[in-house]
Coordinates of C-alpha atoms and ligand atoms in Angstrom, one line a residue:
M1 CA -35.7 -12.8 37.5
K2 CA -38.1 -15.8 37.4
V3 CA -41.1 -14.9 35.5
L4 CA -44.5 -16.5 34.9
L5 CA -46.4 -15.4 31.8
L6 CA -50.2 -16.3 31.6
G7 CA -51.9 -17.1 28.3
S8 CA -51.5 -19.3 25.3
G9 CA -51.8 -17.2 22.1
G10 CA -49.7 -15.4 19.7
R11 CA -49.5 -12.4 22.0
E12 CA -48.0 -14.6 24.6
H13 CA -45.6 -16.2 22.2
A14 CA -44.4 -12.7 21.2
L15 CA -44.1 -11.7 24.8
A16 CA -42.1 -14.8 25.6
W17 CA -39.9 -14.1 22.6
K18 CA -39.3 -10.6 23.9
L19 CA -38.7 -11.7 27.4
N20 CA -36.1 -14.2 26.2
Q21 CA -34.0 -11.3 24.9
S22 CA -33.8 -9.7 28.4
K23 CA -30.6 -10.0 30.3
E24 CA -32.6 -10.0 33.5
L25 CA -34.5 -13.2 32.7
T26 CA -33.3 -16.3 34.6
K27 CA -36.3 -18.7 34.0
L28 CA -39.5 -18.3 32.2
F29 CA -42.7 -20.3 32.8
I30 CA -45.7 -20.0 30.6
A31 CA -49.2 -21.1 31.7
P32 CA -50.5 -22.8 29.7
G33 CA -48.5 -21.7 26.7
N34 CA -48.3 -23.3 23.3
A35 CA -45.9 -25.2 21.1
G36 CA -44.0 -22.0 20.3
T37 CA -43.6 -20.8 24.0
D38 CA -42.4 -24.3 24.8
E39 CA -39.2 -23.5 23.0
L40 CA -38.6 -20.4 25.1
G41 CA -39.4 -21.5 28.5
Y42 CA -41.4 -24.1 30.6
N43 CA -45.0 -24.6 29.7
I44 CA -47.1 -25.4 32.8
D45 CA -50.5 -26.8 32.1
I46 CA -52.7 -24.7 34.5
N47 CA -55.6 -22.4 33.7
P48 CA -54.8 -18.8 34.3
N49 CA -58.2 -18.2 35.8
N50 CA -57.6 -20.7 38.5
F51 CA -55.8 -18.4 40.9
D52 CA -55.1 -20.9 43.6
D53 CA -53.2 -23.0 41.0
V54 CA -51.3 -19.9 39.9
K55 CA -50.4 -19.2 43.5
K56 CA -49.2 -22.7 44.1
L57 CA -46.9 -22.5 41.1
V58 CA -45.5 -19.1 42.1
L59 CA -44.6 -20.4 45.6
E60 CA -43.2 -23.7 44.4
E61 CA -41.0 -22.1 41.8
G62 CA -40.1 -18.9 43.6
I63 CA -41.5 -16.7 40.8
E64 CA -41.0 -13.0 41.2
M65 CA -43.1 -11.5 38.5
V66 CA -46.4 -12.6 36.8
I67 CA -47.3 -11.1 33.4
V68 CA -50.9 -11.4 32.5
G69 CA -51.6 -11.8 28.7
P70 CA -55.4 -12.1 28.4
E71 CA -58.1 -9.9 29.9
E72 CA -60.1 -12.6 31.8
P73 CA -57.8 -13.2 34.8
L74 CA -57.6 -9.4 35.1
V75 CA -61.3 -8.8 35.0
R76 CA -61.7 -11.6 37.6
G77 CA -59.2 -9.8 39.8
I78 CA -55.9 -11.7 39.8
K79 CA -54.0 -8.5 40.8
D80 CA -56.2 -8.0 43.9
Y81 CA -55.9 -11.7 44.7
F82 CA -52.1 -11.3 44.9
L83 CA -52.2 -8.1 46.8
N84 CA -54.5 -9.4 49.4
D85 CA -52.6 -12.5 50.1
P86 CA -49.5 -12.0 52.4
D87 CA -47.8 -15.1 51.0
I88 CA -47.7 -13.6 47.5
A89 CA -48.2 -9.9 48.0
S90 CA -44.6 -9.1 47.1
V91 CA -44.8 -10.8 43.7
S92 CA -45.1 -8.2 40.9
V93 CA -48.2 -8.6 38.8
I94 CA -48.2 -6.8 35.5
G95 CA -51.7 -5.9 34.9
P96 CA -54.4 -3.6 36.4
S97 CA -56.6 -4.1 39.6
K98 CA -60.0 -5.5 39.2
E99 CA -61.4 -2.0 39.3
G100 CA -58.9 -0.9 36.5
A101 CA -59.8 -4.0 34.4
K102 CA -63.4 -2.7 34.3
L103 CA -62.2 -0.3 31.6
E104 CA -62.4 -3.5 29.4
G105 CA -64.8 -5.7 31.5
S106 CA -67.7 -3.2 31.5
K107 CA -68.5 -0.9 28.6
E108 CA -70.8 1.2 30.8
F109 CA -67.9 1.7 33.3
A110 CA -65.6 2.7 30.4
K111 CA -68.1 5.1 28.9
D112 CA -68.8 6.7 32.3
F113 CA -65.1 7.0 32.9
M114 CA -64.5 8.8 29.6
K115 CA -67.4 11.1 30.1
R116 CA -66.2 12.0 33.7
H117 CA -62.7 12.7 32.4
K118 CA -63.8 14.4 29.2
I119 CA -62.1 11.9 26.9
P120 CA -63.4 12.0 23.3
T121 CA -65.8 9.1 22.6
A122 CA -69.1 8.5 20.8
A123 CA -72.3 9.8 22.6
Y124 CA -74.0 6.9 24.5
F125 CA -76.8 5.8 26.8
S126 CA -76.7 2.9 29.1
V127 CA -79.8 0.7 29.2
N128 CA -81.1 -2.2 31.3
E129 CA -84.6 -3.7 31.9
R130 CA -85.6 -0.9 34.2
N131 CA -85.0 2.0 31.7
L132 CA -85.7 0.2 28.4
E133 CA -88.2 2.9 27.3
K134 CA -85.6 5.7 27.8
G135 CA -83.2 3.6 25.8
I136 CA -85.6 3.5 22.8
D137 CA -86.1 7.2 23.2
F138 CA -82.3 7.6 22.9
L139 CA -82.2 5.3 19.9
K140 CA -84.8 7.6 18.2
T141 CA -82.3 10.5 18.5
M142 CA -79.6 8.5 16.7
Q143 CA -79.2 7.9 13.0
A144 CA -78.6 4.6 11.3
P145 CA -76.5 2.5 11.7
Y146 CA -77.3 1.9 15.3
V147 CA -74.5 0.5 17.6
L148 CA -75.5 -1.8 20.5
K149 CA -72.8 -3.1 22.9
A150 CA -73.2 -5.7 25.6
D151 CA -71.8 -4.2 28.8
G152 CA -69.7 -7.3 29.8
L153 CA -67.2 -9.6 28.1
A154 CA -68.9 -11.5 25.4
A155 CA -66.0 -13.2 23.7
G156 CA -65.5 -10.4 21.2
K157 CA -69.1 -10.8 19.9
G158 CA -71.0 -8.4 22.0
V159 CA -71.1 -5.4 19.5
L160 CA -74.0 -5.2 17.1
I161 CA -74.2 -2.7 14.3
I162 CA -77.7 -2.6 12.9
D163 CA -79.1 -0.8 9.9
S164 CA -82.8 -0.4 10.7
F165 CA -84.4 1.3 13.7
E166 CA -86.9 -1.6 14.1
N167 CA -84.2 -4.3 14.2
A168 CA -82.2 -2.2 16.6
V169 CA -85.1 -2.0 19.1
Q170 CA -85.7 -5.8 18.7
E171 CA -82.0 -6.6 19.2
L172 CA -81.9 -4.2 22.2
K173 CA -84.7 -6.3 23.8
N174 CA -83.0 -9.5 22.9
M175 CA -79.7 -8.4 24.4
I176 CA -81.4 -7.2 27.6
G177 CA -83.3 -10.5 27.6
G178 CA -80.0 -12.5 27.8
K179 CA -78.8 -12.9 24.2
F180 CA -75.2 -12.8 25.5
G181 CA -76.1 -14.0 29.0
A182 CA -75.3 -11.8 31.9
A183 CA -72.9 -9.8 29.7
S184 CA -75.8 -8.1 27.9
K185 CA -78.2 -7.5 30.9
T186 CA -76.9 -3.9 30.5
V187 CA -76.5 -2.5 26.9
V188 CA -74.6 0.6 25.9
I189 CA -76.2 2.3 22.9
E190 CA -73.7 4.4 20.9
E191 CA -73.6 7.0 18.3
F192 CA -72.0 5.5 15.1
L193 CA -68.6 7.0 14.3
S194 CA -67.3 6.9 10.8
G195 CA -63.6 6.8 10.2
I196 CA -60.5 4.7 10.1
E197 CA -59.5 2.6 13.2
L198 CA -56.1 2.0 14.8
S199 CA -54.7 0.6 18.0
V200 CA -52.5 2.6 20.4
F201 CA -50.7 0.8 23.3
V202 CA -49.6 2.4 26.5
L203 CA -47.5 0.8 29.3
T204 CA -48.0 2.6 32.6
D205 CA -47.2 2.3 36.3
G206 CA -50.2 4.4 37.1
H207 CA -48.4 7.7 36.9
G208 CA -45.6 7.5 34.3
Y209 CA -46.3 6.0 30.9
L210 CA -44.7 5.0 27.6
V211 CA -46.5 5.0 24.3
L212 CA -45.6 1.9 22.4
P213 CA -45.7 1.7 18.6
E214 CA -49.2 2.0 17.2
A215 CA -50.7 -0.8 15.0
K216 CA -53.5 -1.5 12.6
D217 CA -55.5 -4.7 12.9
Y218 CA -57.4 -6.3 10.1
K219 CA -60.4 -7.8 11.8
R220 CA -62.7 -9.4 9.1
I221 CA -62.1 -12.9 7.8
G222 CA -62.2 -12.0 4.1
D223 CA -60.1 -10.0 1.7
G224 CA -61.3 -6.4 1.1
D225 CA -62.4 -6.4 4.9
T226 CA -65.5 -8.6 4.2
G227 CA -67.2 -11.3 6.1
L228 CA -67.3 -12.1 9.8
N229 CA -65.4 -10.4 12.4
T230 CA -62.4 -12.4 13.9
G231 CA -59.9 -11.9 16.7
G232 CA -57.7 -10.3 14.0
M233 CA -56.2 -11.6 10.7
G234 CA -53.1 -9.6 10.5
A235 CA -51.5 -6.3 11.5
V236 CA -49.0 -3.7 10.5
S237 CA -47.0 -1.1 12.4
P238 CA -46.4 1.8 12.0
V239 CA -49.8 3.1 10.7
S240 CA -49.5 5.5 7.8
F241 CA -52.1 8.1 9.1
A242 CA -50.7 8.1 12.6
N243 CA -48.4 11.0 12.0
K244 CA -46.9 13.3 14.7
D245 CA -49.8 15.7 14.7
F246 CA -52.3 13.0 15.1
M247 CA -50.3 11.1 17.7
D248 CA -49.9 14.4 19.7
K249 CA -53.6 14.7 19.8
V250 CA -53.9 11.1 21.0
E251 CA -51.5 11.8 23.9
K252 CA -53.0 15.2 24.9
R253 CA -56.7 14.4 24.6
I254 CA -56.7 10.6 25.4
I255 CA -53.6 9.2 27.0
R256 CA -52.9 11.8 29.6
P257 CA -56.5 12.3 30.6
T258 CA -56.8 8.5 31.0
I259 CA -53.9 8.3 33.3
D260 CA -55.0 11.4 35.2
G261 CA -58.6 10.0 35.5
L262 CA -57.2 6.7 37.0
N263 CA -55.5 8.7 39.6
K264 CA -58.5 10.9 40.3
D265 CA -60.6 7.9 40.7
D266 CA -57.9 6.2 42.8
I267 CA -57.7 3.2 40.5
L268 CA -54.5 1.1 40.7
F269 CA -53.3 0.4 37.2
K270 CA -49.9 -1.1 36.4
G271 CA -50.0 -2.7 33.1
F272 CA -51.0 -2.2 29.5
I273 CA -53.7 0.1 28.2
F274 CA -54.8 -0.7 24.6
L275 CA -56.7 2.1 23.1
G276 CA -59.0 1.1 20.2
L277 CA -59.3 4.4 18.4
I278 CA -61.1 5.8 15.4
K279 CA -60.0 8.8 13.4
V280 CA -62.9 11.0 12.6
G281 CA -61.8 13.9 10.3
N282 CA -58.5 14.5 11.9
D283 CA -59.5 13.8 15.4
P284 CA -59.1 10.7 17.6
Y285 CA -62.0 9.1 19.5
V286 CA -62.0 6.1 21.8
I287 CA -64.0 3.2 20.5
E288 CA -62.9 0.9 23.4
Y289 CA -60.3 0.4 26.0
N290 CA -58.7 -3.0 26.6
V291 CA -56.4 -3.6 29.7
R292 CA -54.0 -5.9 27.9
M293 CA -52.0 -6.0 24.7
G294 CA -53.8 -6.9 21.4
D295 CA -53.5 -10.0 19.5
P296 CA -52.2 -10.0 16.6
E297 CA -51.0 -6.4 17.4
T298 CA -48.4 -7.6 19.9
E299 CA -46.7 -9.6 17.1
V300 CA -46.0 -6.3 15.3
V301 CA -45.6 -4.0 18.3
L302 CA -43.0 -5.9 20.4
P303 CA -40.6 -6.5 17.5
R304 CA -40.4 -2.7 17.1
V305 CA -39.6 -2.1 20.8
K306 CA -35.8 -2.1 21.3
N307 CA -35.9 -1.7 25.1
D308 CA -35.3 -4.6 27.5
I309 CA -39.0 -5.4 28.2
L310 CA -38.3 -7.0 31.6
E311 CA -36.4 -3.8 32.6
L312 CA -39.6 -1.8 31.7
F313 CA -41.8 -4.3 33.6
R314 CA -39.6 -4.0 36.6
A315 CA -39.9 -0.2 36.4
V316 CA -43.7 -0.6 36.2
A317 CA -43.8 -2.7 39.3
A318 CA -41.5 -0.3 41.2
G319 CA -43.4 2.8 40.0
E320 CA -40.3 4.1 38.2
L321 CA -41.4 4.2 34.6
K322 CA -40.8 7.9 34.5
K323 CA -37.1 7.2 34.4
H324 CA -37.4 5.4 31.2
T325 CA -37.9 6.3 27.5
I326 CA -39.1 4.1 24.7
D327 CA -36.7 3.1 22.0
I328 CA -38.6 2.2 18.8
D329 CA -37.2 0.5 15.7
S330 CA -38.1 2.6 12.6
Q331 CA -38.6 -0.4 10.4
Y332 CA -42.0 -1.7 9.5
V333 CA -43.3 -4.9 10.9
T334 CA -46.3 -6.9 9.5
T335 CA -47.9 -10.0 10.6
V336 CA -50.2 -12.3 8.7
M337 CA -52.4 -14.8 10.5
M338 CA -52.7 -18.4 9.3
V339 CA -56.0 -19.8 10.4
S340 CA -57.9 -23.1 10.4
G341 CA -60.4 -23.4 7.5
G342 CA -63.9 -22.5 8.8
Y343 CA -62.7 -20.0 11.4
P344 CA -64.4 -17.9 12.9
G345 CA -67.1 -20.5 12.6
D346 CA -66.5 -24.3 13.2
Y347 CA -63.1 -25.7 12.3
E348 CA -61.0 -28.7 13.1
K349 CA -58.0 -28.9 15.3
G350 CA -55.1 -31.3 15.4
K351 CA -53.8 -30.7 11.9
V352 CA -50.0 -31.5 11.6
I353 CA -48.1 -28.3 10.8
K354 CA -45.1 -28.7 8.5
G355 CA -42.4 -26.4 7.2
L356 CA -41.9 -24.3 10.3
N357 CA -38.2 -25.1 10.0
R358 CA -38.0 -23.6 6.6
V359 CA -39.1 -20.2 7.7
K360 CA -36.4 -17.6 6.9
G361 CA -36.6 -13.9 7.4
S362 CA -39.8 -14.0 9.4
I363 CA -40.8 -15.1 12.9
A364 CA -43.6 -17.6 13.0
F365 CA -45.4 -16.8 16.3
H366 CA -47.6 -19.7 17.4
A367 CA -51.2 -18.6 18.2
G368 CA -53.1 -21.9 18.5
T369 CA -50.7 -24.8 18.5
K370 CA -49.7 -27.7 20.7
I371 CA -47.3 -30.6 20.7
D372 CA -49.0 -34.0 20.2
G373 CA -46.9 -37.1 20.0
G374 CA -43.8 -35.1 19.2
K375 CA -45.5 -33.2 16.3
I376 CA -46.7 -29.6 16.2
V377 CA -50.4 -29.5 15.5
S378 CA -53.0 -26.8 15.2
N379 CA -55.1 -26.2 18.4
G380 CA -57.2 -23.2 17.6
G381 CA -58.8 -21.1 14.9
R382 CA -55.9 -18.7 14.7
V383 CA -52.8 -21.0 14.3
L384 CA -49.7 -18.9 13.5
A385 CA -48.9 -15.2 13.1
V386 CA -46.1 -14.8 10.7
S387 CA -44.3 -11.5 11.5
S388 CA -41.6 -9.8 9.3
Y389 CA -39.5 -6.7 9.4
G390 CA -39.0 -4.5 6.3
A391 CA -37.6 -1.2 5.3
T392 CA -41.1 -0.6 3.8
K393 CA -44.4 -2.1 4.5
D394 CA -44.3 -3.9 1.1
D395 CA -40.9 -5.5 2.0
A396 CA -42.2 -6.7 5.3
L397 CA -45.4 -8.1 3.8
E398 CA -43.5 -9.8 1.0
A399 CA -41.5 -11.7 3.7
S400 CA -44.6 -12.7 5.6
Y401 CA -46.3 -14.0 2.5
R402 CA -43.2 -15.8 1.2
N403 CA -42.9 -17.7 4.5
I404 CA -46.6 -18.5 4.7
D405 CA -46.2 -20.4 1.5
L406 CA -43.6 -22.6 3.2
I407 CA -45.8 -23.6 6.1
E408 CA -48.4 -26.2 5.4
F409 CA -51.4 -27.7 7.3
D410 CA -54.7 -29.1 6.0
D411 CA -57.2 -26.4 5.3
K412 CA -54.9 -23.4 6.0
Y413 CA -56.4 -20.1 5.3
F414 CA -55.1 -16.5 5.3
R415 CA -56.0 -13.1 4.0
T416 CA -54.0 -12.0 1.0
D417 CA -54.4 -8.3 1.5
I418 CA -53.0 -7.5 4.9
G419 CA -51.6 -4.0 5.0
F420 CA -53.9 -2.3 2.5
D421 CA -54.9 1.1 3.5
L422 CA -58.6 1.3 4.4
Ligands
AMP501 P1 -65.5 -2.9 20.3 O1 -65.6 -4.3 20.7 O2 -66.1 -1.9 21.2 O3 -64.0 -2.7 19.8 O4 -66.3 -2.9 18.9 C1 -66.0 -3.8 17.8 C2 -66.0 -3.0 16.5 O5 -67.3 -2.4 16.3 C3 -65.0 -1.9 16.5 O6 -63.7 -2.3 16.2 C4 -65.6 -1.0 15.4 O7 -65.2 -1.5 14.2 C5 -67.1 -1.2 15.6 N1 -67.6 -0.1 16.5 C6 -67.7 -0.1 17.8 N2 -68.3 1.1 18.2 C7 -68.4 1.8 17.2 C8 -69.0 3.2 17.0 N3 -69.4 3.9 18.0 N4 -69.1 3.6 15.8 C9 -68.6 2.9 14.7 N5 -68.1 1.6 14.8 C10 -68.0 1.1 16.0
LIG502 N1 -56.9 -7.7 17.9 C1 -57.9 -7.1 18.7 C2 -57.7 -7.5 20.2 O1 -56.8 -8.1 20.6 O2 -58.7 -7.2 20.9

């Protein structure tokens, strides 16, 4: 099967790596890809949000399946674009419809969905310029800290957690006034939940589903979980507190009602559901839905999936996922992100990366790299995700850190405490 994978991060390198192990793959294209995916297929320099360019490539190359890595093309409706065009309607697109992608693209939509289908989540109230006073009344019923979320996509920056009531009211006004542009014209105010977070991934054809390995992501830039939020500085799988009892609750209270809810609401969803969960006491609550895999979670989740991933994607497209079971490697996998100095603030790109050929016992997934004049150089804040297997979490981490020491680029930075139990 000829496959096109959209995206350019560590998630996409991990997907490309996994697709390359499939006996069904005949040719892989990645758009736009990075220096890592370049070794596994054909990088094509087109923007995944430019659907006309994607269509052109699909027709020129006879591509049979499109796998969508990031959320933006999904939220913009790439699935519907394909379905509505007779030239490409028969091409399988792994990812939800535009309506399904609202689970990530609109916090208000996601909260209303959870409320309607009785899925445990924080209490909330949705505010815009017309009901601001009511929003402030709701804030008064909450206790500090106050959680304010921009309704729309805001490059991962749209969630504010604020200690004082006065600041919360001010920020609420700022957000509705356009602090995050159109994304925060509507704001969801949420009850603050206190607990430990984890990510659970589901692959679904809209009816059947498989629960992939869970993962824990380390989001802050600094050791000890301090400093600014990032896209993720490392991840581990499995997660110590996600025992059978807890995961059974996740399946019964969250996963099944989510799939049933999509059906009741007549929403087409053939793709990944990424549940951002928080464990409060012993109970799971949904913090957020995403409609794609996580990054860097993919770099620990996919190495633990033993199935042929393309076989699973084909079953998703055909609506036959119920015929399959998931086969998970019991080993630990950890990943540690190497980032550009300064990230998540300003940083420089174009630093030559040396030592990748010395990596042994780990997989260096490229997150932000490109080839420049025959050399591999950094091309983003997050540069490489170094993933390793181990019989224990410590064994896996030891391998990731040993290999990180072998890879050099100017101003490289990484957290030294990935894997610690929060
Ligand atoms: P989100 O973009 O919705 O995942 O939110 C970003 C981060 O904010 C989450 O990973 C949590 O750490 C935190 N957060 C979001 N909502 C809540 C909440 N209701 N209670 C506590 N923390 C939250
Ligand atoms: N690592 C979090 C995310 O992919 O959204």
